[in-house]
């Protein structure tokens, strides 16, 4: 009987140790579940943030395409104007005008009394 009672006490001690271990594991399990819930909330928050960022990126990509179209249009206008300017520079009228200005600047240099006098004479002659 003594041996059975000792084994019974041993079994009860072992049972109480197991119950304590189970309670400890249940506490840890609740902790982990709380952590999982927190992580899931953070994950949902990050996914929402990510979708907002993706939407912003799509918006910026649309703006970028618009800007590229505008740039292409402006480059075409620039090429047209450069072609027009080249045409003007190669024209006979432009060459004649440059020749006139060179001759005028030789005969009437800038900031001289001669040039100032000619300007006054010209303004008197052109007044009505």
PDB file of C-alpha atoms in Angstrom:
ATOM      1  CA  UNK A   1       0.000   0.000   0.000  1.00  0.00           C
ATOM      2  CA  UNK A   2       2.845   2.394   0.830  1.00  0.00           C
ATOM      3  CA  UNK A   3       4.349   1.762  -2.560  1.00  0.00           C
ATOM      4  CA  UNK A   4       1.024   2.416  -4.268  1.00  0.00           C
ATOM      5  CA  UNK A   5       0.533   5.615  -2.273  1.00  0.00           C
ATOM      6  CA  UNK A   6       4.051   6.789  -3.222  1.00  0.00           C
ATOM      7  CA  UNK A   7       3.342   6.020  -6.872  1.00  0.00           C
ATOM      8  CA  UNK A   8      -0.018   7.834  -6.559  1.00  0.00           C
ATOM      9  CA  UNK A   9       1.706  10.914  -5.066  1.00  0.00           C
ATOM     10  CA  UNK A  10       4.338  10.680  -7.770  1.00  0.00           C
ATOM     11  CA  UNK A  11       1.597  10.502 -10.428  1.00  0.00           C
ATOM     12  CA  UNK A  12      -0.280  13.443  -8.843  1.00  0.00           C
ATOM     13  CA  UNK A  13       2.948  15.472  -8.781  1.00  0.00           C
ATOM     14  CA  UNK A  14       3.613  14.536 -12.379  1.00  0.00           C
ATOM     15  CA  UNK A  15      -0.023  15.440 -13.248  1.00  0.00           C
ATOM     16  CA  UNK A  16       0.234  18.831 -11.519  1.00  0.00           C
ATOM     17  CA  UNK A  17       3.540  19.475 -13.332  1.00  0.00           C
ATOM     18  CA  UNK A  18       1.880  18.593 -16.640  1.00  0.00           C
ATOM     19  CA  UNK A  19      -1.125  20.845 -15.858  1.00  0.00           C
ATOM     20  CA  UNK A  20       1.260  23.691 -15.004  1.00  0.00           C
ATOM     21  CA  UNK A  21       3.156  23.085 -18.259  1.00  0.00           C
ATOM     22  CA  UNK A  22      -0.162  23.081 -20.161  1.00  0.00           C
ATOM     23  CA  UNK A  23      -1.185  26.390 -18.504  1.00  0.00           C
ATOM     24  CA  UNK A  24       2.217  27.841 -19.367  1.00  0.00           C
ATOM     25  CA  UNK A  25       1.895  26.713 -22.981  1.00  0.00           C
ATOM     26  CA  UNK A  26      -1.667  28.066 -23.157  1.00  0.00           C
ATOM     27  CA  UNK A  27      -0.382  31.444 -21.905  1.00  0.00           C
ATOM     28  CA  UNK A  28       2.363  31.391 -24.518  1.00  0.00           C
ATOM     29  CA  UNK A  29      -0.216  30.371 -27.132  1.00  0.00           C
ATOM     30  CA  UNK A  30      -2.444  33.349 -26.204  1.00  0.00           C
ATOM     31  CA  UNK A  31       0.640  35.598 -26.424  1.00  0.00           C
ATOM     32  CA  UNK A  32       1.442  34.243 -29.873  1.00  0.00           C
ATOM     33  CA  UNK A  33      -2.165  34.688 -30.998  1.00  0.00           C
ATOM     34  CA  UNK A  34      -2.050  38.304 -29.815  1.00  0.00           C
ATOM     35  CA  UNK A  35       1.222  38.789 -31.687  1.00  0.00           C
ATOM     36  CA  UNK A  36      -0.282  37.183 -34.788  1.00  0.00           C
ATOM     37  CA  UNK A  37      -3.303  39.516 -34.542  1.00  0.00           C
ATOM     38  CA  UNK A  38      -0.987  42.499 -34.224  1.00  0.00           C
ATOM     39  CA  UNK A  39       1.110  41.324 -37.160  1.00  0.00           C
ATOM     40  CA  UNK A  40      -2.008  40.767 -39.258  1.00  0.00           C
ATOM     41  CA  UNK A  41      -3.181  44.314 -38.458  1.00  0.00           C
ATOM     42  CA  UNK A  42       0.228  45.689 -39.436  1.00  0.00           C
ATOM     43  CA  UNK A  43       0.130  43.596 -42.611  1.00  0.00           C
ATOM     44  CA  UNK A  44      -3.299  45.005 -43.547  1.00  0.00           C
ATOM     45  CA  UNK A  45      -1.991  48.512 -42.832  1.00  0.00           C
ATOM     46  CA  UNK A  46       1.071  47.910 -45.033  1.00  0.00           C
ATOM     47  CA  UNK A  47      -1.087  46.455 -47.818  1.00  0.00           C
ATOM     48  CA  UNK A  48      -3.322  49.531 -47.683  1.00  0.00           C
ATOM     49  CA  UNK A  49      -0.250  51.784 -47.787  1.00  0.00           C
ATOM     50  CA  UNK A  50       1.144  49.741 -50.679  1.00  0.00           C
ATOM     51  CA  UNK A  51      -2.075  50.045 -52.666  1.00  0.00           C
ATOM     52  CA  UNK A  52      -2.052  53.816 -52.053  1.00  0.00           C
ATOM     53  CA  UNK A  53       1.547  53.986 -53.285  1.00  0.00           C
ATOM     54  CA  UNK A  54       0.699  51.906 -56.358  1.00  0.00           C
ATOM     55  CA  UNK A  55      -2.191  54.258 -57.142  1.00  0.00           C
ATOM     56  CA  UNK A  56       0.126  57.250 -56.748  1.00  0.00           C
ATOM     57  CA  UNK A  57       2.674  55.598 -59.049  1.00  0.00           C
ATOM     58  CA  UNK A  58       0.001  54.984 -61.705  1.00  0.00           C
ATOM     59  CA  UNK A  59      -1.072  58.620 -61.420  1.00  0.00           C
ATOM     60  CA  UNK A  60       2.532  59.813 -61.803  1.00  0.00           C
ATOM     61  CA  UNK A  61       3.069  57.503 -64.754  1.00  0.00           C
ATOM     62  CA  UNK A  62       0.029  59.068 -66.443  1.00  0.00           C
ATOM     63  CA  UNK A  63       1.392  62.547 -65.773  1.00  0.00           C
ATOM     64  CA  UNK A  64       4.775  61.434 -67.089  1.00  0.00           C
ATOM     65  CA  UNK A  65       3.205  60.211 -70.343  1.00  0.00           C
ATOM     66  CA  UNK A  66       1.394  63.560 -70.696  1.00  0.00           C
ATOM     67  CA  UNK A  67       4.642  65.442 -70.113  1.00  0.00           C
ATOM     68  CA  UNK A  68       6.463  63.263 -72.649  1.00  0.00           C
ATOM     69  CA  UNK A  69       3.739  64.086 -75.181  1.00  0.00           C
ATOM     70  CA  UNK A  70       4.121  67.793 -74.399  1.00  0.00           C
ATOM     71  CA  UNK A  71       7.899  67.520 -74.744  1.00  0.00           C
ATOM     72  CA  UNK A  72       7.509  65.802 -78.108  1.00  0.00           C
ATOM     73  CA  UNK A  73       5.177  68.580 -79.260  1.00  0.00           C
ATOM     74  CA  UNK A  74       7.576  71.280 -78.067  1.00  0.00           C
ATOM     75  CA  UNK A  75      10.528  69.550 -79.736  1.00  0.00           C
ATOM     76  CA  UNK A  76       8.584  69.455 -83.028  1.00  0.00           C
ATOM     77  CA  UNK A  77       7.812  73.187 -82.722  1.00  0.00           C
ATOM     78  CA  UNK A  78      11.466  73.871 -81.914  1.00  0.00           C
ATOM     79  CA  UNK A  79      12.591  71.967 -85.015  1.00  0.00           C
ATOM     80  CA  UNK A  80      10.114  73.980 -87.115  1.00  0.00           C
ATOM     81  CA  UNK A  81      11.395  77.262 -85.712  1.00  0.00           C
ATOM     82  CA  UNK A  82      15.020  76.218 -86.166  1.00  0.00           C
ATOM     83  CA  UNK A  83      14.251  75.351 -89.792  1.00  0.00           C
ATOM     84  CA  UNK A  84      12.568  78.741 -90.235  1.00  0.00           C
ATOM     85  CA  UNK A  85      15.536  80.484 -88.620  1.00  0.00           C
ATOM     86  CA  UNK A  86      17.977  78.581 -90.845  1.00  0.00           C
ATOM     87  CA  UNK A  87      15.896  79.609 -93.852  1.00  0.00           C
ATOM     88  CA  UNK A  88      16.074  83.262 -92.738  1.00  0.00           C
ATOM     89  CA  UNK A  89      19.827  83.111 -92.097  1.00  0.00           C
ATOM     90  CA  UNK A  90      20.398  81.626 -95.564  1.00  0.00           C
ATOM     91  CA  UNK A  91      18.156  84.132 -97.339  1.00  0.00           C
ATOM     92  CA  UNK A  92      19.477  86.963 -99.525  1.00  0.00           C
ATOM     93  CA  UNK A  93      17.526  89.563 -97.515  1.00  0.00           C
ATOM     94  CA  UNK A  94      19.307  88.605 -94.300  1.00  0.00           C
ATOM     95  CA  UNK A  95      22.706  88.712 -95.980  1.00  0.00           C
ATOM     96  CA  UNK A  96      21.900  92.148 -97.423  1.00  0.00           C
ATOM     97  CA  UNK A  97      20.771  93.389 -94.002  1.00  0.00           C
ATOM     98  CA  UNK A  98      24.008  92.164 -92.385  1.00  0.00           C
ATOM     99  CA  UNK A  99      26.017  93.922 -95.100  1.00  0.00           C
ATOM    100  CA  UNK A 100      24.043  97.138 -94.459  1.00  0.00           C
ATOM    101  CA  UNK A 101      24.660  96.931 -90.687  1.00  0.00           C
ATOM    102  CA  UNK A 102      28.381  96.325 -91.156  1.00  0.00           C
ATOM    103  CA  UNK A 103      28.651  99.319 -93.491  1.00  0.00           C
ATOM    104  CA  UNK A 104      26.575 101.521 -91.156  1.00  0.00           C
ATOM    105  CA  UNK A 105      28.692 100.545 -88.130  1.00  0.00           C
ATOM    106  CA  UNK A 106      31.884 101.333 -90.071  1.00  0.00           C
ATOM    107  CA  UNK A 107      30.636 104.720 -91.216  1.00  0.00           C
ATOM    108  CA  UNK A 108      28.768 105.581 -88.000  1.00  0.00           C
ATOM    109  CA  UNK A 109      30.421 103.740 -85.057  1.00  0.00           C
ATOM    110  CA  UNK A 110      28.369 103.216 -81.884  1.00  0.00           C
ATOM    111  CA  UNK A 111      28.522 105.975 -79.221  1.00  0.00           C
ATOM    112  CA  UNK A 112      30.145 108.572 -81.491  1.00  0.00           C
ATOM    113  CA  UNK A 113      29.126 112.166 -82.154  1.00  0.00           C
ATOM    114  CA  UNK A 114      28.692 111.342 -85.828  1.00  0.00           C
ATOM    115  CA  UNK A 115      26.113 108.649 -85.078  1.00  0.00           C
ATOM    116  CA  UNK A 116      24.233 110.808 -82.562  1.00  0.00           C
ATOM    117  CA  UNK A 117      24.098 113.643 -85.116  1.00  0.00           C
ATOM    118  CA  UNK A 118      22.768 111.290 -87.812  1.00  0.00           C
ATOM    119  CA  UNK A 119      20.077 110.008 -85.440  1.00  0.00           C
ATOM    120  CA  UNK A 120      18.942 113.582 -84.762  1.00  0.00           C
ATOM    121  CA  UNK A 121      18.913 114.408 -88.457  1.00  0.00           C
ATOM    122  CA  UNK A 122      16.988 111.231 -89.239  1.00  0.00           C
ATOM    123  CA  UNK A 123      14.418 111.899 -86.505  1.00  0.00           C
ATOM    124  CA  UNK A 124      13.930 115.486 -87.771  1.00  0.00           C
ATOM    125  CA  UNK A 125      13.475 114.259 -91.328  1.00  0.00           C
ATOM    126  CA  UNK A 126      10.970 111.555 -90.359  1.00  0.00           C
ATOM    127  CA  UNK A 127       8.773 113.781 -88.139  1.00  0.00           C
ATOM    128  CA  UNK A 128       5.575 114.950 -89.790  1.00  0.00           C
TER     129      UNK A 128
END
